[in-house]
PDB file of C-alpha atoms in Angstrom:
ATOM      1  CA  UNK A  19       0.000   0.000   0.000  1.00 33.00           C
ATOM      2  CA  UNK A  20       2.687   2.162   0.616  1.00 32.00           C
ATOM      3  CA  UNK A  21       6.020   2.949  -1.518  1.00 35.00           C
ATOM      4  CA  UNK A  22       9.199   0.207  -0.316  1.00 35.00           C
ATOM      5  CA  UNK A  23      11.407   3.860  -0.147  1.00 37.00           C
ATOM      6  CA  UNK A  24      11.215   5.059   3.416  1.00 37.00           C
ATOM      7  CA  UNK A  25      11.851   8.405   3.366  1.00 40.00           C
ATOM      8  CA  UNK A  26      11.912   8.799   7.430  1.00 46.00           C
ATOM      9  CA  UNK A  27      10.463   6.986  10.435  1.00 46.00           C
ATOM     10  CA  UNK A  28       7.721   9.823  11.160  1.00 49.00           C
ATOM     11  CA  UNK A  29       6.877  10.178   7.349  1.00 44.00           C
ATOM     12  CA  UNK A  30       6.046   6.068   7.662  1.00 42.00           C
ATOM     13  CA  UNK A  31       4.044   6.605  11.037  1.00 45.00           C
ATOM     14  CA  UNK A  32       2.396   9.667   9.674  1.00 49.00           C
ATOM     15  CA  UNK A  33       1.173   7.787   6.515  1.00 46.00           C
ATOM     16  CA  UNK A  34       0.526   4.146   8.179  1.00 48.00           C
ATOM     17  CA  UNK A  35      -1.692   6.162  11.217  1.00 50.00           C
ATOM     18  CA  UNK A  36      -3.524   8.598   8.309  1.00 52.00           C
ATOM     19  CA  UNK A  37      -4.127   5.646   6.271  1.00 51.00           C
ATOM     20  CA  UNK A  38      -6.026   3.492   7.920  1.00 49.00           C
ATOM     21  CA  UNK A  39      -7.425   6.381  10.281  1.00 48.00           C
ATOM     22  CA  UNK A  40      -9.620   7.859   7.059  1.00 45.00           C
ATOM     23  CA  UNK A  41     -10.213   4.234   5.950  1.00 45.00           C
ATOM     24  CA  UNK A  42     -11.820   3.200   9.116  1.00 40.00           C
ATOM     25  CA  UNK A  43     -14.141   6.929   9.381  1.00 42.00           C
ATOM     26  CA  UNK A  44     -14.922   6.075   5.994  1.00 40.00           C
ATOM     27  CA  UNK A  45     -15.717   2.247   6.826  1.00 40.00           C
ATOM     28  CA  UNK A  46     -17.781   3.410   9.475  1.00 39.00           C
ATOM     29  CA  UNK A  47     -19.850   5.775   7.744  1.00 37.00           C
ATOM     30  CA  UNK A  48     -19.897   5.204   4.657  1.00 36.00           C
ATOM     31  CA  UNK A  49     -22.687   5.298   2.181  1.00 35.00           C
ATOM     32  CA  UNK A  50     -21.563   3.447  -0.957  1.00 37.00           C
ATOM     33  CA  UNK A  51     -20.044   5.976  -2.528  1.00 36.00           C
ATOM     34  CA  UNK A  52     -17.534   6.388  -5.698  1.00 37.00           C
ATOM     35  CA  UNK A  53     -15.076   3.693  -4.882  1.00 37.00           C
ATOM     36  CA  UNK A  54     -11.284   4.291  -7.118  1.00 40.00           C
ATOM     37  CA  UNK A  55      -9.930   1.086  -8.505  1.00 38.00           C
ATOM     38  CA  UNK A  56      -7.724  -0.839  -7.175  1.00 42.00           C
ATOM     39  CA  UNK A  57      -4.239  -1.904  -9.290  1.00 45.00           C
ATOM     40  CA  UNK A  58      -5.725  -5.402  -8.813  1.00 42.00           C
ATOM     41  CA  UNK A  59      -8.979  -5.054  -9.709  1.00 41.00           C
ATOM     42  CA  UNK A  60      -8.118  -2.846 -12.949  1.00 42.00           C
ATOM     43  CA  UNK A  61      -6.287  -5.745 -13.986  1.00 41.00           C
ATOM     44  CA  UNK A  62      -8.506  -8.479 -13.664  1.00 46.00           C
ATOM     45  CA  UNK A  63      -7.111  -9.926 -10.825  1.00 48.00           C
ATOM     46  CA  UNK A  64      -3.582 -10.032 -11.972  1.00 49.00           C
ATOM     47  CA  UNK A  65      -0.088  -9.330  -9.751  1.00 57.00           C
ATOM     48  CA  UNK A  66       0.540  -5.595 -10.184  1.00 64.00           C
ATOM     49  CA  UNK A  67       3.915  -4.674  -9.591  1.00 75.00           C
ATOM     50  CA  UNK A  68       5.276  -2.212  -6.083  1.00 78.00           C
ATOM     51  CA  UNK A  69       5.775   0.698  -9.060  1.00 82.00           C
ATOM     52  CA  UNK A  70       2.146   0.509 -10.239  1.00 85.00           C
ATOM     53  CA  UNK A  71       0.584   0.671  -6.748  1.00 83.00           C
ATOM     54  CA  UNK A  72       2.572   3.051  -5.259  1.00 85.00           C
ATOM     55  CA  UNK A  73       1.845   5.313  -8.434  1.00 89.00           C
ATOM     56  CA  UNK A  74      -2.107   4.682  -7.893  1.00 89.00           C
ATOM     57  CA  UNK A  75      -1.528   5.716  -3.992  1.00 89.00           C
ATOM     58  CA  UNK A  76       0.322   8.836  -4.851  1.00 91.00           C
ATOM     59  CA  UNK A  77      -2.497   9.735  -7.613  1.00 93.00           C
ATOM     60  CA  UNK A  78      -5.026   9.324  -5.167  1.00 92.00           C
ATOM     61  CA  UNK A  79      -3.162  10.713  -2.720  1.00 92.00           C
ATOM     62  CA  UNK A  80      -2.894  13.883  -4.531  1.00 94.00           C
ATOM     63  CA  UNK A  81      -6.815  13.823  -5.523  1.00 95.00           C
ATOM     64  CA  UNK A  82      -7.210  13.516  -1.632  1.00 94.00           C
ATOM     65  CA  UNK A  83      -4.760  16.676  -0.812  1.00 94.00           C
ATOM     66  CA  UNK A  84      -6.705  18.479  -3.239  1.00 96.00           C
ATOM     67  CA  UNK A  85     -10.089  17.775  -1.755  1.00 96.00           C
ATOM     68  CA  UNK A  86      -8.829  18.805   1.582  1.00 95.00           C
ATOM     69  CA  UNK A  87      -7.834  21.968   0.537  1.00 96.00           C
ATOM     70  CA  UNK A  88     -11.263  22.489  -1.655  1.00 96.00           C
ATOM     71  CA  UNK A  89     -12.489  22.447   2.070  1.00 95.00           C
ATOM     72  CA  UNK A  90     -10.466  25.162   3.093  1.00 96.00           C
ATOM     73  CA  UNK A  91      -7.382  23.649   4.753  1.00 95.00           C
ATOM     74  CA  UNK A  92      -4.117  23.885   3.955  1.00 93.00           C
ATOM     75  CA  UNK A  93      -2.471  20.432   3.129  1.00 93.00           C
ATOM     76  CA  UNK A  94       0.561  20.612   0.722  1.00 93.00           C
ATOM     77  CA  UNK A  95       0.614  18.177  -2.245  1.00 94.00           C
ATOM     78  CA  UNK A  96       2.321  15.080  -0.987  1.00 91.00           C
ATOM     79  CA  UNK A  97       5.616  13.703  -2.365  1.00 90.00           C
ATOM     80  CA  UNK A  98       5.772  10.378  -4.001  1.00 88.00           C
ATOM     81  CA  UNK A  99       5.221   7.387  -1.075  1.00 85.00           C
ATOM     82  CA  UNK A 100       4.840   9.732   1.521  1.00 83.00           C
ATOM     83  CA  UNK A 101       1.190  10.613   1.409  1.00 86.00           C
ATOM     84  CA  UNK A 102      -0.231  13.641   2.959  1.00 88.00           C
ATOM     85  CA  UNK A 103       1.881  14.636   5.987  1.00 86.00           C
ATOM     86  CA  UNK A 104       0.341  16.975   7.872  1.00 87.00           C
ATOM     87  CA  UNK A 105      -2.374  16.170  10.453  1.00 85.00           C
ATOM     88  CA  UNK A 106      -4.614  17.844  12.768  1.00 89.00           C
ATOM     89  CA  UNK A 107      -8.407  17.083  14.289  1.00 90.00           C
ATOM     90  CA  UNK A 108      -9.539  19.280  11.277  1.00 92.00           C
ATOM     91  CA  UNK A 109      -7.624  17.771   8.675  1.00 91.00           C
ATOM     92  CA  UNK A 110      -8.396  14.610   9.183  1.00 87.00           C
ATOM     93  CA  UNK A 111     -12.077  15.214   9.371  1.00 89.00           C
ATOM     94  CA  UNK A 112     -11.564  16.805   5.867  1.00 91.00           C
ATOM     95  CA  UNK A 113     -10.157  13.810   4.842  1.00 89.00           C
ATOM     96  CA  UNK A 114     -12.789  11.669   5.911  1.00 87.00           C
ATOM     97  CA  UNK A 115     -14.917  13.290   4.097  1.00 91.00           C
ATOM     98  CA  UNK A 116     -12.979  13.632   1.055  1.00 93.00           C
ATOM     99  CA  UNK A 117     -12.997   9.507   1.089  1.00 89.00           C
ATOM    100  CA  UNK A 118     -16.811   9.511   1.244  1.00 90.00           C
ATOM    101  CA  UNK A 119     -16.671  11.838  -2.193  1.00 92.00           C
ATOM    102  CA  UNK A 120     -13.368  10.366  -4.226  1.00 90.00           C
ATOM    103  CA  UNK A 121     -13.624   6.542  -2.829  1.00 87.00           C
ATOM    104  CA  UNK A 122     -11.137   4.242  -1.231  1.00 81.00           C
ATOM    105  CA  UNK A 123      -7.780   4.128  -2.172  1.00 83.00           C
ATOM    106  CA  UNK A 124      -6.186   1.614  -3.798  1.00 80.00           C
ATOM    107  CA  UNK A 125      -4.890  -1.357  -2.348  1.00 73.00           C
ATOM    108  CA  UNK A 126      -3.681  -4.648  -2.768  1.00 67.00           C
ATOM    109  CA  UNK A 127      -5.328  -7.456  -3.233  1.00 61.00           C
ATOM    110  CA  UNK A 128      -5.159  -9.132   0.356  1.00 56.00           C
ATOM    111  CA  UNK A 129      -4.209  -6.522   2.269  1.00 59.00           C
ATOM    112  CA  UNK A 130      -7.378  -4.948   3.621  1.00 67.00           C
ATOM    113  CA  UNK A 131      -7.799  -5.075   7.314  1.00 73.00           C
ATOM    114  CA  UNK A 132     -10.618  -4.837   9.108  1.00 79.00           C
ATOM    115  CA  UNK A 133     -11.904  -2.172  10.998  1.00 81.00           C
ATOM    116  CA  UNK A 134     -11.445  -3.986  14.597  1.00 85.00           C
ATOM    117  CA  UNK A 135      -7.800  -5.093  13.424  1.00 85.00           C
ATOM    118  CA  UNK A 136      -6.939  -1.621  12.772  1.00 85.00           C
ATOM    119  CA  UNK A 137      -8.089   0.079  15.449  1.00 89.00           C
ATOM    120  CA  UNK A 138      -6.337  -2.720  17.776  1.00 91.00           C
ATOM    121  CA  UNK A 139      -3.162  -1.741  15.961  1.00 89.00           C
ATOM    122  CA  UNK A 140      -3.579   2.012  16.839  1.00 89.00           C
ATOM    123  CA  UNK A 141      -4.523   1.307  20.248  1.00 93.00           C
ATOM    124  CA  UNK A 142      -1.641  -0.854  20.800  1.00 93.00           C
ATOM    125  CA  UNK A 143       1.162   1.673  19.414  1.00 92.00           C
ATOM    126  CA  UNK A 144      -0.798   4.808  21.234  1.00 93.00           C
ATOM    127  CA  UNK A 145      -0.273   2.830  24.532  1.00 95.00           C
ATOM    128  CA  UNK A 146       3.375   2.274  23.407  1.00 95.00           C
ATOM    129  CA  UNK A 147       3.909   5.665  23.214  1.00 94.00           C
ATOM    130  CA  UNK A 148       1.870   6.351  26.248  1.00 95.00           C
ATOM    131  CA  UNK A 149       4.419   4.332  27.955  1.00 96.00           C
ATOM    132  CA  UNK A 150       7.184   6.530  26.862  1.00 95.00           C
ATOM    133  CA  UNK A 151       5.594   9.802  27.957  1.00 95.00           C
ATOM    134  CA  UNK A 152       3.626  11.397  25.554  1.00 94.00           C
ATOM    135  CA  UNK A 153      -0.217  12.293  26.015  1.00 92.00           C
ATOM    136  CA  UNK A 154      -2.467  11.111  23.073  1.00 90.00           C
ATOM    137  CA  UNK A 155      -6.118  10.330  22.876  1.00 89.00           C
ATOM    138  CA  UNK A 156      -8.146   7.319  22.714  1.00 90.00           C
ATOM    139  CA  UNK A 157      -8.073   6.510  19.062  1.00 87.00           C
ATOM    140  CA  UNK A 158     -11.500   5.683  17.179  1.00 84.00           C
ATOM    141  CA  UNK A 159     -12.675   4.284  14.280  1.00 80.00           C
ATOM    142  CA  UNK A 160     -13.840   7.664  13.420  1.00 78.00           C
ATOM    143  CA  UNK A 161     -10.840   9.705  13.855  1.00 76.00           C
ATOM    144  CA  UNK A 162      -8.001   7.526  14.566  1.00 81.00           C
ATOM    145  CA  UNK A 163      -4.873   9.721  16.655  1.00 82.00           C
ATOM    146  CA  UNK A 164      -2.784  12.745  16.184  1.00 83.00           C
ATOM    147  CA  UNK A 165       0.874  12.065  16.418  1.00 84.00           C
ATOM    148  CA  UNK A 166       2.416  14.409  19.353  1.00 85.00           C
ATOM    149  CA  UNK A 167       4.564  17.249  17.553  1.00 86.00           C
ATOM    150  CA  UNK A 168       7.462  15.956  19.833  1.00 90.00           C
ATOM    151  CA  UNK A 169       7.731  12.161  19.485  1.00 90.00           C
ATOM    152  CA  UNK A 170      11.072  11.077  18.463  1.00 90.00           C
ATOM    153  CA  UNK A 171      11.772   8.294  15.424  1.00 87.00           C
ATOM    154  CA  UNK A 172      12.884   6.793  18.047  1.00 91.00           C
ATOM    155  CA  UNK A 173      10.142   6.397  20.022  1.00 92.00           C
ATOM    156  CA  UNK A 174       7.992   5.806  16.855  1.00 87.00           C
ATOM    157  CA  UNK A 175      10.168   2.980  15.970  1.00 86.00           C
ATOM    158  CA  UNK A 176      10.285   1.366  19.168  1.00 90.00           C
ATOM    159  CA  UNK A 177       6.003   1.403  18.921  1.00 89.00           C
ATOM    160  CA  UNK A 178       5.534   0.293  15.170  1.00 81.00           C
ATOM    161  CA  UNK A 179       7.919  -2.266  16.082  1.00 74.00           C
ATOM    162  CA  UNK A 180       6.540  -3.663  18.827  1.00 64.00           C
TER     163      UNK A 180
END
């Protein structure tokens, strides 16, 4: 779902916490929307190479940053598999409802979660970082968490890790 190039470890957290964050408020609410098509899908079921996925995440990716700005926010285009990076209460919102209007993005076959395995994965690295001092809130299927301006890649390492 996401580019093999890792650009930094709070680029990676930002994107892996976004994504699935606006997937599950859009799971939870959504009403059968436009839906964008999937690599696999396009294809008729066929393997789709790392290149070809991570260029239909960055085009939807950019469709999404440009939705969120339509609503008044300002989100800078995102750079090639690094998705949008900046994050806020608002934004996020934004983006959830951006998803409702442009679809889901694309993903591998196989590699949809659901929306209980996700948030279990969100609640599990919040209380990681918890643990090392930072204050974040519950995470929902709604809104998923803010990343703390001051967490280290460290610390974000140590909690996608564990």
């Amino acid at each position: 779902m996401f580019a093999t190039t890792r650009k930094s470890p709070r680029s990676l957290l930002t994107a892996l916490v976004a994504t699935p964050m606006l997937l599950l408020a859009l799971a939870a609410c959504s009403t059968g929307g436009a839906s964008s098509t999937a690599p696999t899908e396009a294809s008729g079921g066929d393997e789709v190479s790392q290149d070809e996925m991570s260029a239909a995440r960055d085009a939807y990716d950019l469709k999404l940053a440009e939705c969120i700005r339509g609503k008044g926010l300002d989100v800078k285009d995102p750079k090639p598999g690094e998705g949008i990076q900046e994050s806020s209460p608002e934004i996020n919102a934004a983006g959830s409802e951006c998803m409702k209007e442009i679809g889901d993005p694309p993903t591998a076959a196989g590699t949809k979660k659901t929306d209980a395995e996700q948030l279990d994965e969100m609640i599990q690295e919040v209380d990681c970082l918890r643990g090392k001092g930072y204050e974040i809130a519950d995470p929902t299927i709604e809104t998923g968490f803010t990343m703390p301006d001051d967490v280290t890649d460290a610390d974000i390492d140590a909690c996608m890790a564990s």
